[in-house]
Amino acid sequence: NAGVTQTPKFRVLKTGQSMTLLCAQDMNHEYMYWYRQDPGMGLRLIHYSVGEGTTAKGEVPDGYNVSRLKKQNFLLGLESAAPSQTSVYFCASRDPTGGIETQYFGPGTRLLVL
Amino acid sequence: QKEVEQDPGPLSVPEGAIVSLNCTYSNSAFQYFMWYRQYSRKGPELLMYTYSSGNKEDGRFTAQVDKSSKYISLFIRDSQPSDSATYLCAMSLRSSNTGKLIFGQGTTLQVKP
């Protein structure tokens, strides 16, 4: 049982390049989330999904797109990377029937945009 | 003004000290209050969870919620070097079907041997 995994762990991009971050969970959770973490800003929600085939915007969605084609996977895309998107990205998942507002986080992806 | 405010620190204490970490919030509709611990270069992990007001104790950790003051606290007794981490408070609404959490900025704690 791996929990929540993220690929890649680290990536360097040039301004304007695109990339996709992959999040996978093996806990059969319905809800999944993408956050970014910046110094002094805490964790900010980018996009989230309440089930396969659904996505919704969070607090800071601009410049990102997401897809949830399979229940276990949640993809975060950057179409044209900007230096302001340099950050650590965390994926999380949650079981809404668990009765506890617990989100399980992945290990993070460090992204540097030059 | 942010919905959830947390002093980023850093906070440095000697081993064995009692640590107090705090967050204030502005939205009185928050009902679920959590503390996450994040070790360096790792993802956050849930440490404590409280619904509405009151205290909750788990070993050396105690979480307190004072809804009248919009203030939550995490106390760590007999702090250990292994407690050195960033502690994030998080909150969500009672009626949230999406489970969205609002996080504080995180407080970095160092416990010196």
Short mmCIF file of C-alpha atoms in Angstrom, two decimals:
data_model
loop_
_atom_site.label_atom_id
_atom_site.label_comp_id
_atom_site.label_asym_id
_atom_site.label_seq_id
_atom_site.Cartn_x
_atom_site.Cartn_y
_atom_site.Cartn_z
CA ASN A 1 0.00 0.00 0.00
CA ALA A 2 1.99 2.98 -1.31
CA GLY A 3 -0.55 5.66 -0.33
CA VAL A 4 -0.13 8.79 -2.46
CA THR A 5 2.76 8.92 -4.90
CA GLN A 6 3.93 11.78 -7.11
CA THR A 7 5.98 11.81 -10.29
CA PRO A 8 8.49 13.36 -10.88
CA LYS A 9 10.22 14.29 -7.61
CA PHE A 10 12.11 17.20 -9.12
CA ARG A 11 12.06 19.01 -12.44
CA VAL A 12 13.69 22.05 -14.03
CA LEU A 13 11.80 23.81 -16.81
CA LYS A 14 12.53 26.76 -19.01
CA THR A 15 9.96 29.54 -19.28
CA GLY A 16 7.31 28.58 -21.81
CA GLN A 17 7.82 24.84 -21.60
CA SER A 18 5.00 22.52 -20.64
CA MET A 19 4.85 19.56 -18.31
CA THR A 20 2.48 17.25 -16.49
CA LEU A 21 2.72 16.23 -12.85
CA LEU A 22 1.23 12.85 -11.99
CA CYS A 23 -0.44 11.94 -8.72
CA ALA A 24 -1.53 8.38 -7.98
CA GLN A 25 -3.29 6.93 -4.94
CA ASP A 26 -4.06 3.33 -4.12
CA MET A 27 -6.53 3.95 -1.28
CA ASN A 28 -9.62 4.12 -3.53
CA HIS A 29 -10.27 7.70 -2.38
CA GLU A 30 -12.88 9.75 -4.20
CA TYR A 31 -11.45 13.19 -3.54
CA MET A 32 -8.08 14.42 -4.75
CA TYR A 33 -6.34 17.79 -4.48
CA TRP A 34 -3.40 19.69 -5.88
CA TYR A 35 -1.63 22.28 -3.70
CA ARG A 36 1.39 24.47 -4.10
CA GLN A 37 3.60 25.43 -1.18
CA ASP A 38 5.67 28.59 -1.21
CA PRO A 39 7.74 30.14 1.59
CA GLY A 40 5.56 32.22 3.91
CA MET A 41 2.39 31.25 2.06
CA GLY A 42 1.51 27.86 3.46
CA LEU A 43 -0.37 25.41 1.25
CA ARG A 44 -2.69 26.88 -1.36
CA LEU A 45 -5.26 24.83 -3.26
CA ILE A 46 -4.85 24.87 -7.05
CA HIS A 47 -7.53 22.45 -8.27
CA TYR A 48 -9.44 19.55 -6.81
CA SER A 49 -11.66 16.65 -7.85
CA VAL A 50 -14.57 15.04 -6.03
CA GLY A 51 -14.64 11.98 -8.25
CA GLU A 52 -13.57 10.43 -11.51
CA GLY A 53 -14.28 12.75 -14.43
CA THR A 54 -14.79 15.85 -12.23
CA THR A 55 -12.52 18.81 -11.56
CA ALA A 56 -12.96 22.21 -9.93
CA LYS A 57 -10.91 25.34 -9.33
CA GLY A 58 -9.30 26.10 -6.04
CA GLU A 59 -7.71 29.26 -4.69
CA VAL A 60 -4.92 29.70 -7.28
CA PRO A 61 -5.95 27.91 -10.51
CA ASP A 62 -4.54 30.30 -13.13
CA GLY A 63 -1.88 28.79 -15.37
CA TYR A 64 -2.78 25.20 -14.46
CA ASN A 65 -5.09 22.55 -15.86
CA VAL A 66 -6.09 19.21 -14.39
CA SER A 67 -7.66 15.93 -15.44
CA ARG A 68 -9.12 13.00 -13.52
CA LEU A 69 -9.72 10.33 -16.14
CA LYS A 70 -9.16 7.49 -13.68
CA LYS A 71 -10.16 7.44 -10.03
CA GLN A 72 -6.67 6.67 -8.85
CA ASN A 73 -4.89 9.36 -10.88
CA PHE A 74 -4.99 13.17 -10.82
CA LEU A 75 -2.85 15.04 -13.34
CA LEU A 76 -1.70 18.65 -13.06
CA GLY A 77 -0.60 20.35 -16.26
CA LEU A 78 1.39 23.50 -16.89
CA GLU A 79 0.86 24.56 -20.50
CA SER A 80 3.39 27.40 -20.54
CA ALA A 81 5.54 27.49 -17.42
CA ALA A 82 6.42 30.81 -15.80
CA PRO A 83 9.02 31.58 -13.10
CA SER A 84 6.12 32.39 -10.73
CA GLN A 85 5.21 28.70 -10.88
CA THR A 86 8.47 27.72 -9.19
CA SER A 87 7.18 25.94 -6.12
CA VAL A 88 6.74 22.63 -4.35
CA TYR A 89 3.59 20.85 -5.49
CA PHE A 90 1.71 18.45 -3.26
CA CYS A 91 -1.08 16.10 -4.14
CA ALA A 92 -3.52 14.81 -1.54
CA SER A 93 -6.45 12.41 -1.42
CA ARG A 94 -9.37 11.96 0.95
CA ASP A 95 -12.12 9.47 1.64
CA PRO A 96 -15.30 11.52 2.27
CA THR A 97 -16.98 8.60 4.01
CA GLY A 98 -14.26 8.31 6.62
CA GLY A 99 -15.92 10.78 8.94
CA ILE A 100 -12.69 12.64 9.45
CA GLU A 101 -11.56 15.58 7.38
CA THR A 102 -8.21 13.94 6.75
CA GLN A 103 -6.21 14.45 3.64
CA TYR A 104 -3.29 12.15 2.87
CA PHE A 105 -0.41 13.90 1.15
CA GLY A 106 2.18 12.73 -1.31
CA PRO A 107 5.92 13.47 -0.96
CA GLY A 108 5.82 16.48 -3.28
CA THR A 109 7.30 17.58 -6.60
CA ARG A 110 9.87 20.37 -6.61
CA LEU A 111 9.59 22.49 -9.74
CA LEU A 112 12.06 25.16 -10.79
CA VAL A 113 11.16 27.35 -13.74
CA LEU A 114 14.05 29.33 -15.17
CA GLN B 1 -6.07 39.70 5.84
CA LYS B 2 -5.64 35.95 5.48
CA GLU B 3 -8.38 33.67 6.73
CA VAL B 4 -5.88 31.76 8.86
CA GLU B 5 -2.85 33.39 10.45
CA GLN B 6 0.11 31.53 11.88
CA ASP B 7 3.44 32.88 13.06
CA PRO B 8 6.08 31.30 10.78
CA GLY B 9 8.79 31.40 13.45
CA PRO B 10 11.32 29.87 13.49
CA LEU B 11 10.85 28.70 17.05
CA SER B 12 13.86 27.17 18.79
CA VAL B 13 13.53 25.43 22.16
CA PRO B 14 15.71 23.12 24.29
CA GLU B 15 14.86 19.45 24.54
CA GLY B 16 12.22 18.79 27.21
CA ALA B 17 10.55 22.20 26.87
CA ILE B 18 6.82 22.72 26.49
CA VAL B 19 6.03 24.12 23.06
CA SER B 20 2.98 26.20 22.24
CA LEU B 21 1.97 26.70 18.61
CA ASN B 22 -0.98 28.89 17.69
CA CYS B 23 -3.25 29.97 14.87
CA THR B 24 -5.95 32.60 14.62
CA TYR B 25 -8.73 32.66 12.08
CA SER B 26 -11.39 35.03 10.88
CA ASN B 27 -14.18 32.79 9.55
CA SER B 28 -16.51 31.79 12.38
CA ALA B 29 -18.00 29.06 10.17
CA PHE B 30 -14.92 26.85 10.50
CA GLN B 31 -15.79 23.70 12.42
CA TYR B 32 -12.97 21.25 11.74
CA PHE B 33 -9.49 22.05 13.02
CA MET B 34 -6.38 20.09 12.24
CA TRP B 35 -2.67 20.17 12.87
CA TYR B 36 -0.33 18.73 10.30
CA ARG B 37 3.36 18.03 10.82
CA GLN B 38 5.77 18.36 7.92
CA TYR B 39 9.34 17.17 8.06
CA SER B 40 11.88 18.76 5.76
CA ARG B 41 11.36 17.78 2.12
CA LYS B 42 8.36 15.58 3.00
CA GLY B 43 4.60 15.88 2.61
CA PRO B 44 2.41 17.01 5.52
CA GLU B 45 0.96 14.30 7.76
CA LEU B 46 -2.04 14.65 10.05
CA LEU B 47 -1.06 15.00 13.69
CA MET B 48 -4.23 16.04 15.50
CA TYR B 49 -7.86 16.59 14.56
CA THR B 50 -10.61 18.39 16.51
CA TYR B 51 -14.23 19.04 15.71
CA SER B 52 -15.68 22.29 17.06
CA SER B 53 -14.46 23.51 20.45
CA GLY B 54 -12.59 21.84 23.25
CA ASN B 55 -9.41 19.95 23.95
CA LYS B 56 -7.98 16.76 22.59
CA GLU B 57 -4.97 14.93 23.92
CA ASP B 58 -2.79 12.33 22.25
CA GLY B 59 0.35 11.36 24.12
CA ARG B 60 2.60 14.40 24.38
CA PHE B 61 0.35 16.46 22.12
CA THR B 62 -2.70 18.51 23.11
CA ALA B 63 -4.89 20.45 20.69
CA GLN B 64 -7.15 23.23 21.93
CA VAL B 65 -9.86 25.14 20.11
CA ASP B 66 -11.38 28.36 21.42
CA LYS B 67 -14.10 29.30 18.96
CA SER B 68 -15.14 32.39 20.91
CA SER B 69 -11.67 33.84 20.38
CA LYS B 70 -11.15 32.21 16.96
CA TYR B 71 -7.91 30.75 18.27
CA ILE B 72 -6.43 27.26 18.17
CA SER B 73 -3.33 25.89 19.86
CA LEU B 74 -1.09 22.86 19.78
CA PHE B 75 0.95 22.04 22.87
CA ILE B 76 3.88 19.65 22.82
CA ARG B 77 5.08 18.41 26.19
CA ASP B 78 8.60 17.08 26.80
CA SER B 79 9.66 18.15 23.33
CA GLN B 80 12.17 15.94 21.53
CA PRO B 81 14.64 16.64 18.70
CA SER B 82 12.44 14.37 16.56
CA ASP B 83 9.66 16.97 16.93
CA SER B 84 11.71 19.39 14.83
CA ALA B 85 9.49 20.07 11.84
CA THR B 86 7.07 22.60 10.38
CA TYR B 87 3.62 22.53 11.97
CA LEU B 88 0.68 23.62 9.84
CA CYS B 89 -2.77 24.38 11.17
CA ALA B 90 -5.69 23.74 8.83
CA MET B 91 -9.42 24.33 8.98
CA SER B 92 -12.55 23.51 7.04
CA LEU B 93 -16.19 24.42 7.04
CA ARG B 94 -18.85 22.31 8.70
CA SER B 95 -20.91 22.17 5.52
CA SER B 96 -18.05 21.51 3.14
CA ASN B 97 -18.83 18.69 0.73
CA THR B 98 -15.51 19.15 -0.97
CA GLY B 99 -13.29 18.82 2.09
CA LYS B 100 -11.34 21.91 1.13
CA LEU B 101 -8.84 22.91 3.77
CA ILE B 102 -7.52 26.38 4.52
CA PHE B 103 -3.96 26.24 5.83
CA GLY B 104 -1.93 28.57 7.95
CA GLN B 105 1.56 29.53 6.82
CA GLY B 106 3.20 26.95 9.08
CA THR B 107 5.53 27.38 12.09
CA THR B 108 9.03 25.95 11.90
CA LEU B 109 10.10 24.34 15.18
CA GLN B 110 13.60 23.29 16.15
CA VAL B 111 14.17 21.30 19.32
CA LYS B 112 17.82 21.38 20.36
CA PRO B 113 19.35 18.42 22.23
#
